[in-house]
mmCIF file of C-alpha atoms in Angstrom:
data_model
loop_
_atom_site.group_PDB
_atom_site.id
_atom_site.type_symbol
_atom_site.label_atom_id
_atom_site.label_comp_id
_atom_site.label_asym_id
_atom_site.label_seq_id
_atom_site.Cartn_x
_atom_site.Cartn_y
_atom_site.Cartn_z
ATOM 1 C CA ASP B 456 1.230 1.862 12.406
ATOM 2 C CA ASP B 457 4.091 3.361 14.472
ATOM 3 C CA PHE B 458 4.442 6.342 12.179
ATOM 4 C CA ASP B 459 2.111 9.311 11.751
ATOM 5 C CA VAL B 460 2.606 10.147 8.061
ATOM 6 C CA TRP B 461 -0.241 11.872 6.256
ATOM 7 C CA ARG B 462 -1.058 14.260 3.459
ATOM 8 C CA ARG B 463 -4.158 16.323 2.821
ATOM 9 C CA LEU B 464 -5.018 17.005 -0.830
ATOM 10 C CA ILE B 465 -7.881 18.626 -2.739
ATOM 11 C CA VAL B 466 -8.605 16.409 -5.745
ATOM 12 C CA PRO B 467 -11.224 17.335 -8.362
ATOM 13 C CA VAL B 468 -13.555 14.364 -9.281
ATOM 14 C CA ASN B 469 -12.601 14.597 -12.914
ATOM 15 C CA THR B 470 -9.020 13.409 -11.963
ATOM 16 C CA THR B 471 -8.036 9.968 -13.118
ATOM 17 C CA TYR B 472 -6.870 7.295 -10.756
ATOM 18 C CA THR B 473 -3.631 7.430 -12.688
ATOM 19 C CA VAL B 474 -3.165 11.137 -11.997
ATOM 20 C CA LEU B 475 -4.185 10.502 -8.287
ATOM 21 C CA HIS B 476 -1.385 7.906 -8.252
ATOM 22 C CA ASN B 477 1.064 10.451 -9.544
ATOM 23 C CA VAL B 478 -0.020 13.001 -7.123
ATOM 24 C CA LEU B 479 0.440 10.667 -4.217
ATOM 25 C CA GLN B 480 3.815 9.745 -5.465
ATOM 26 C CA LYS B 481 4.932 13.387 -5.266
ATOM 27 C CA ALA B 482 3.125 14.131 -2.041
ATOM 28 C CA PHE B 483 4.860 11.195 -0.302
ATOM 29 C CA GLY B 484 8.269 11.576 -2.072
ATOM 30 C CA TRP B 485 8.139 8.241 -3.734
ATOM 31 C CA GLN B 486 9.988 7.723 -7.143
ATOM 32 C CA ASP B 487 7.274 5.562 -8.937
ATOM 33 C CA CYS B 488 9.550 2.530 -9.227
ATOM 34 C CA HIS B 489 6.944 -0.028 -8.276
ATOM 35 C CA LEU B 490 3.433 -1.231 -9.025
ATOM 36 C CA HIS B 491 0.524 0.105 -7.073
ATOM 37 C CA GLN B 492 -3.225 -0.452 -6.625
ATOM 38 C CA PHE B 493 -6.313 1.093 -5.102
ATOM 39 C CA PHE B 494 -9.018 -0.677 -3.039
ATOM 40 C CA VAL B 495 -12.438 1.020 -2.792
ATOM 41 C CA TYR B 496 -14.646 0.289 0.328
ATOM 42 C CA ARG B 497 -18.147 0.545 1.424
ATOM 43 C CA ASP B 498 -19.915 -0.051 4.747
ATOM 44 C CA GLN B 499 -18.152 -0.747 7.967
ATOM 45 C CA LYS B 500 -18.335 -4.006 9.942
ATOM 46 C CA PRO B 501 -16.247 -5.212 12.916
ATOM 47 C CA VAL B 502 -12.556 -5.619 11.958
ATOM 48 C CA ASN B 503 -11.778 -9.246 10.860
ATOM 49 C CA MET B 504 -8.409 -9.821 12.079
ATOM 50 C CA SER B 505 -8.174 -13.153 10.269
ATOM 51 C CA MET B 506 -8.003 -11.074 7.023
ATOM 52 C CA ILE B 507 -4.949 -8.756 8.148
ATOM 53 C CA ASN B 508 -2.692 -10.249 5.628
ATOM 54 C CA HIS B 509 -5.029 -9.935 2.721
ATOM 55 C CA PRO B 510 -4.163 -6.981 0.533
ATOM 56 C CA SER B 511 -7.673 -5.598 0.751
ATOM 57 C CA PHE B 512 -7.811 -5.512 4.563
ATOM 58 C CA HIS B 513 -8.927 -2.087 5.987
ATOM 59 C CA ARG B 514 -7.838 -1.251 9.591
ATOM 60 C CA GLU B 515 -11.339 0.215 10.237
ATOM 61 C CA GLY B 516 -13.282 -2.764 9.015
ATOM 62 C CA TYR B 517 -14.528 -1.310 5.886
ATOM 63 C CA ILE B 518 -15.736 -3.930 3.187
ATOM 64 C CA PRO B 519 -13.738 -3.902 -0.089
ATOM 65 C CA THR B 520 -15.895 -3.677 -3.186
ATOM 66 C CA LEU B 521 -13.356 -3.024 -5.903
ATOM 67 C CA ASN B 522 -9.653 -3.464 -6.760
ATOM 68 C CA ILE B 523 -8.358 -0.844 -9.127
ATOM 69 C CA VAL B 524 -5.110 -2.162 -10.697
ATOM 70 C CA SER B 525 -2.373 -0.248 -12.444
ATOM 71 C CA ASP B 526 -1.036 -3.136 -14.617
ATOM 72 C CA GLU B 527 -3.032 -5.235 -16.902
ATOM 73 C CA TYR B 528 -1.068 -8.235 -15.858
ATOM 74 C CA ALA B 529 -2.805 -8.164 -12.621
ATOM 75 C CA PHE B 530 -5.849 -9.741 -14.518
ATOM 76 C CA ASP B 531 -3.650 -13.015 -14.792
ATOM 77 C CA TYR B 532 -4.165 -13.338 -11.047
ATOM 78 C CA PRO B 533 -7.841 -12.972 -10.445
ATOM 79 C CA ASP B 534 -9.318 -12.752 -6.943
ATOM 80 C CA GLU B 535 -12.823 -12.929 -5.689
ATOM 81 C CA LEU B 536 -12.903 -9.154 -5.586
ATOM 82 C CA GLU B 537 -13.852 -7.331 -8.795
ATOM 83 C CA MET B 538 -10.818 -5.932 -10.503
ATOM 84 C CA VAL B 539 -10.689 -2.989 -13.076
ATOM 85 C CA TRP B 540 -7.755 -1.380 -14.733
ATOM 86 C CA GLU B 541 -7.153 2.302 -13.760
ATOM 87 C CA ASN B 542 -6.185 3.264 -17.328
ATOM 88 C CA GLY B 543 -8.342 6.410 -17.998
ATOM 89 C CA LEU B 544 -10.708 5.678 -15.120
ATOM 90 C CA LYS B 545 -11.885 8.880 -13.319
ATOM 91 C CA LEU B 546 -12.783 9.314 -9.678
ATOM 92 C CA SER B 547 -16.259 10.467 -10.794
ATOM 93 C CA GLU B 548 -16.771 7.084 -12.453
ATOM 94 C CA ILE B 549 -15.948 5.164 -9.303
ATOM 95 C CA PRO B 550 -16.375 7.578 -6.333
ATOM 96 C CA PHE B 551 -15.426 6.570 -2.796
ATOM 97 C CA GLU B 552 -15.481 7.842 0.729
ATOM 98 C CA HIS B 553 -12.835 5.201 1.936
ATOM 99 C CA ALA B 554 -10.055 3.888 -0.147
ATOM 100 C CA LYS B 555 -6.601 2.399 0.213
ATOM 101 C CA TYR B 556 -3.598 3.089 -2.075
ATOM 102 C CA THR B 557 -0.899 0.480 -1.812
ATOM 103 C CA TYR B 558 2.405 1.140 -3.399
ATOM 104 C CA ASP B 559 5.441 -1.253 -3.773
ATOM 105 C CA PHE B 560 3.927 -4.735 -3.159
ATOM 106 C CA GLY B 561 7.389 -5.868 -1.609
ATOM 107 C CA ASP B 562 7.538 -3.056 0.987
ATOM 108 C CA ASN B 563 3.712 -2.824 1.086
ATOM 109 C CA TRP B 564 3.224 0.828 1.780
ATOM 110 C CA GLN B 565 -0.492 1.344 2.587
ATOM 111 C CA HIS B 566 -2.074 4.696 2.299
ATOM 112 C CA TYR B 567 -5.523 5.058 3.751
ATOM 113 C CA ILE B 568 -7.588 7.625 1.867
ATOM 114 C CA GLU B 569 -10.538 9.306 3.513
ATOM 115 C CA VAL B 570 -12.839 11.950 1.867
ATOM 116 C CA GLU B 571 -13.374 14.620 4.479
ATOM 117 C CA ARG B 572 -15.678 16.731 2.565
ATOM 118 C CA THR B 573 -16.844 17.849 -0.832
ATOM 119 C CA ILE B 574 -16.087 21.310 -2.186
ATOM 120 C CA ASP B 575 -18.778 22.370 -4.683
ATOM 121 C CA ASP B 576 -17.130 25.692 -5.736
ATOM 122 C CA PHE B 577 -13.491 24.637 -5.963
ATOM 123 C CA ASP B 578 -11.945 26.753 -8.719
ATOM 124 C CA CYS B 579 -8.883 24.687 -9.660
ATOM 125 C CA ASN B 580 -8.998 21.946 -12.232
ATOM 126 C CA HIS B 581 -6.046 19.875 -10.849
ATOM 127 C CA PRO B 582 -5.213 18.346 -7.481
ATOM 128 C CA VAL B 583 -3.566 20.613 -4.891
ATOM 129 C CA PHE B 584 -1.460 19.802 -1.893
ATOM 130 C CA VAL B 585 -2.900 21.356 1.388
ATOM 131 C CA ASP B 586 -1.169 20.019 4.442
ATOM 132 C CA GLY B 587 0.667 17.030 5.911
ATOM 133 C CA SER B 588 2.956 15.646 8.511
ATOM 134 C CA GLY B 589 5.643 12.983 8.886
ATOM 135 C CA ASP B 590 8.710 11.756 7.028
ATOM 136 C CA THR B 591 8.100 9.244 4.187
ATOM 137 C CA PRO B 592 10.409 6.177 4.278
ATOM 138 C CA PRO B 593 12.963 6.132 1.388
ATOM 139 C CA GLU B 594 12.154 3.909 -1.556
ATOM 140 C CA ASP B 595 13.150 0.196 -1.229
ATOM 141 C CA VAL B 596 14.003 0.513 2.529
ATOM 142 C CA GLY B 597 12.428 -2.931 3.136
ATOM 143 C CA SER B 598 8.938 -2.305 4.589
ATOM 144 C CA GLU B 599 8.158 -1.019 8.232
ATOM 145 C CA SER B 600 10.811 -3.096 9.802
ATOM 146 C CA GLY B 601 13.485 -1.974 7.333
ATOM 147 C CA TYR B 602 12.459 1.684 7.990
ATOM 148 C CA LYS B 603 12.725 1.287 11.745
ATOM 149 C CA ASN B 604 16.219 -0.224 11.152
ATOM 150 C CA PHE B 605 17.107 2.614 8.854
ATOM 151 C CA LEU B 606 15.983 5.302 11.538
ATOM 152 C CA TYR B 607 17.919 3.480 14.200
ATOM 153 C CA ILE B 608 21.119 3.514 12.203
ATOM 154 C CA MET B 609 20.565 7.159 10.903
ATOM 155 C CA SER B 610 20.132 8.299 14.506
ATOM 156 C CA ASP B 611 23.485 6.916 15.602
ATOM 157 C CA GLN B 612 26.423 8.660 13.839
ATOM 158 C CA GLU B 613 28.767 6.044 15.518
ATOM 159 C CA ASP B 614 27.066 3.172 13.835
ATOM 160 C CA GLU B 615 29.478 1.512 11.274
ATOM 161 C CA ASP B 616 26.659 1.541 8.718
ATOM 162 C CA HIS B 617 25.684 5.201 9.310
ATOM 163 C CA GLU B 618 27.671 6.761 6.417
ATOM 164 C CA ASN B 619 26.566 4.088 4.016
ATOM 165 C CA PHE B 620 22.828 4.348 4.900
ATOM 166 C CA LYS B 621 23.212 8.315 4.617
ATOM 167 C CA LEU B 622 24.608 7.999 1.096
ATOM 168 C CA TRP B 623 22.073 5.467 0.067
ATOM 169 C CA ALA B 624 19.213 7.551 1.454
ATOM 170 C CA GLU B 625 20.464 10.632 -0.599
ATOM 171 C CA GLU B 626 20.413 8.459 -3.802
ATOM 172 C CA GLN B 627 16.813 7.426 -2.920
ATOM 173 C CA GLY B 628 15.703 11.060 -2.619
ATOM 174 C CA TYR B 629 14.935 10.756 1.082
ATOM 175 C CA ARG B 630 14.387 13.981 2.836
ATOM 176 C CA LYS B 631 12.614 15.180 5.937
ATOM 177 C CA TYR B 632 9.052 16.293 5.481
ATOM 178 C CA ASP B 633 8.946 19.887 4.035
ATOM 179 C CA PRO B 634 5.550 21.172 3.213
ATOM 180 C CA ASP B 635 6.931 23.783 0.656
ATOM 181 C CA PHE B 636 8.851 21.122 -1.187
ATOM 182 C CA VAL B 637 5.815 18.816 -1.399
ATOM 183 C CA LYS B 638 3.629 21.543 -2.599
ATOM 184 C CA LYS B 639 6.025 22.440 -5.421
ATOM 185 C CA ALA B 640 6.563 18.819 -6.289
ATOM 186 C CA VAL B 641 2.769 18.445 -6.724
ATOM 187 C CA GLU B 642 2.463 21.717 -8.621
ATOM 188 C CA ARG B 643 5.204 20.625 -11.118
ATOM 189 C CA LEU B 644 3.034 17.788 -12.153
ATOM 190 C CA PHE B 645 0.589 20.343 -13.559
ATOM 191 C CA GLY B 646 3.155 22.820 -15.157
ATOM 192 C CA TRP B 647 3.448 25.234 -12.215
ATOM 193 C CA ASN B 648 6.724 26.540 -11.146
#
């Protein structure tokens, strides 16, 4: 929670969860190398810190109601929370106000999704990037602690690992946040540019 990294998107309700995943990958500069899942939440209650290590934990205390999984093998590991496969599932079928998108179960990147408002007369039939802030950690950096270490080494050109980290970061597609780059990356998903 030390990093202020966010993206604002407009997403039509006829979008599938799979397309939302693809948009989030582009918006955050990920390379789609790992599994992901969505959690959908309902009412808020006091935060239960004893659940902090559970994948469905929500930092604002929202109660999980559904786990939308990206891989049918997830059903081999049932949980008390209902699980559905995202394949073909639209946001309109399972709408939410609060959700969480987790990418890369090893690094465990958690993206909290909040619906800010509904636009009734939106005239575009695909998701659109609007705004954002913050640099996304490189793929496979090793979770938040690995990212902190990466930033420390990248900030010290005298560090013996600096050049190796710099080359590795380039191979991972790591880049500073650039809203124009993100906008174009999202648009390319839908045949623009």
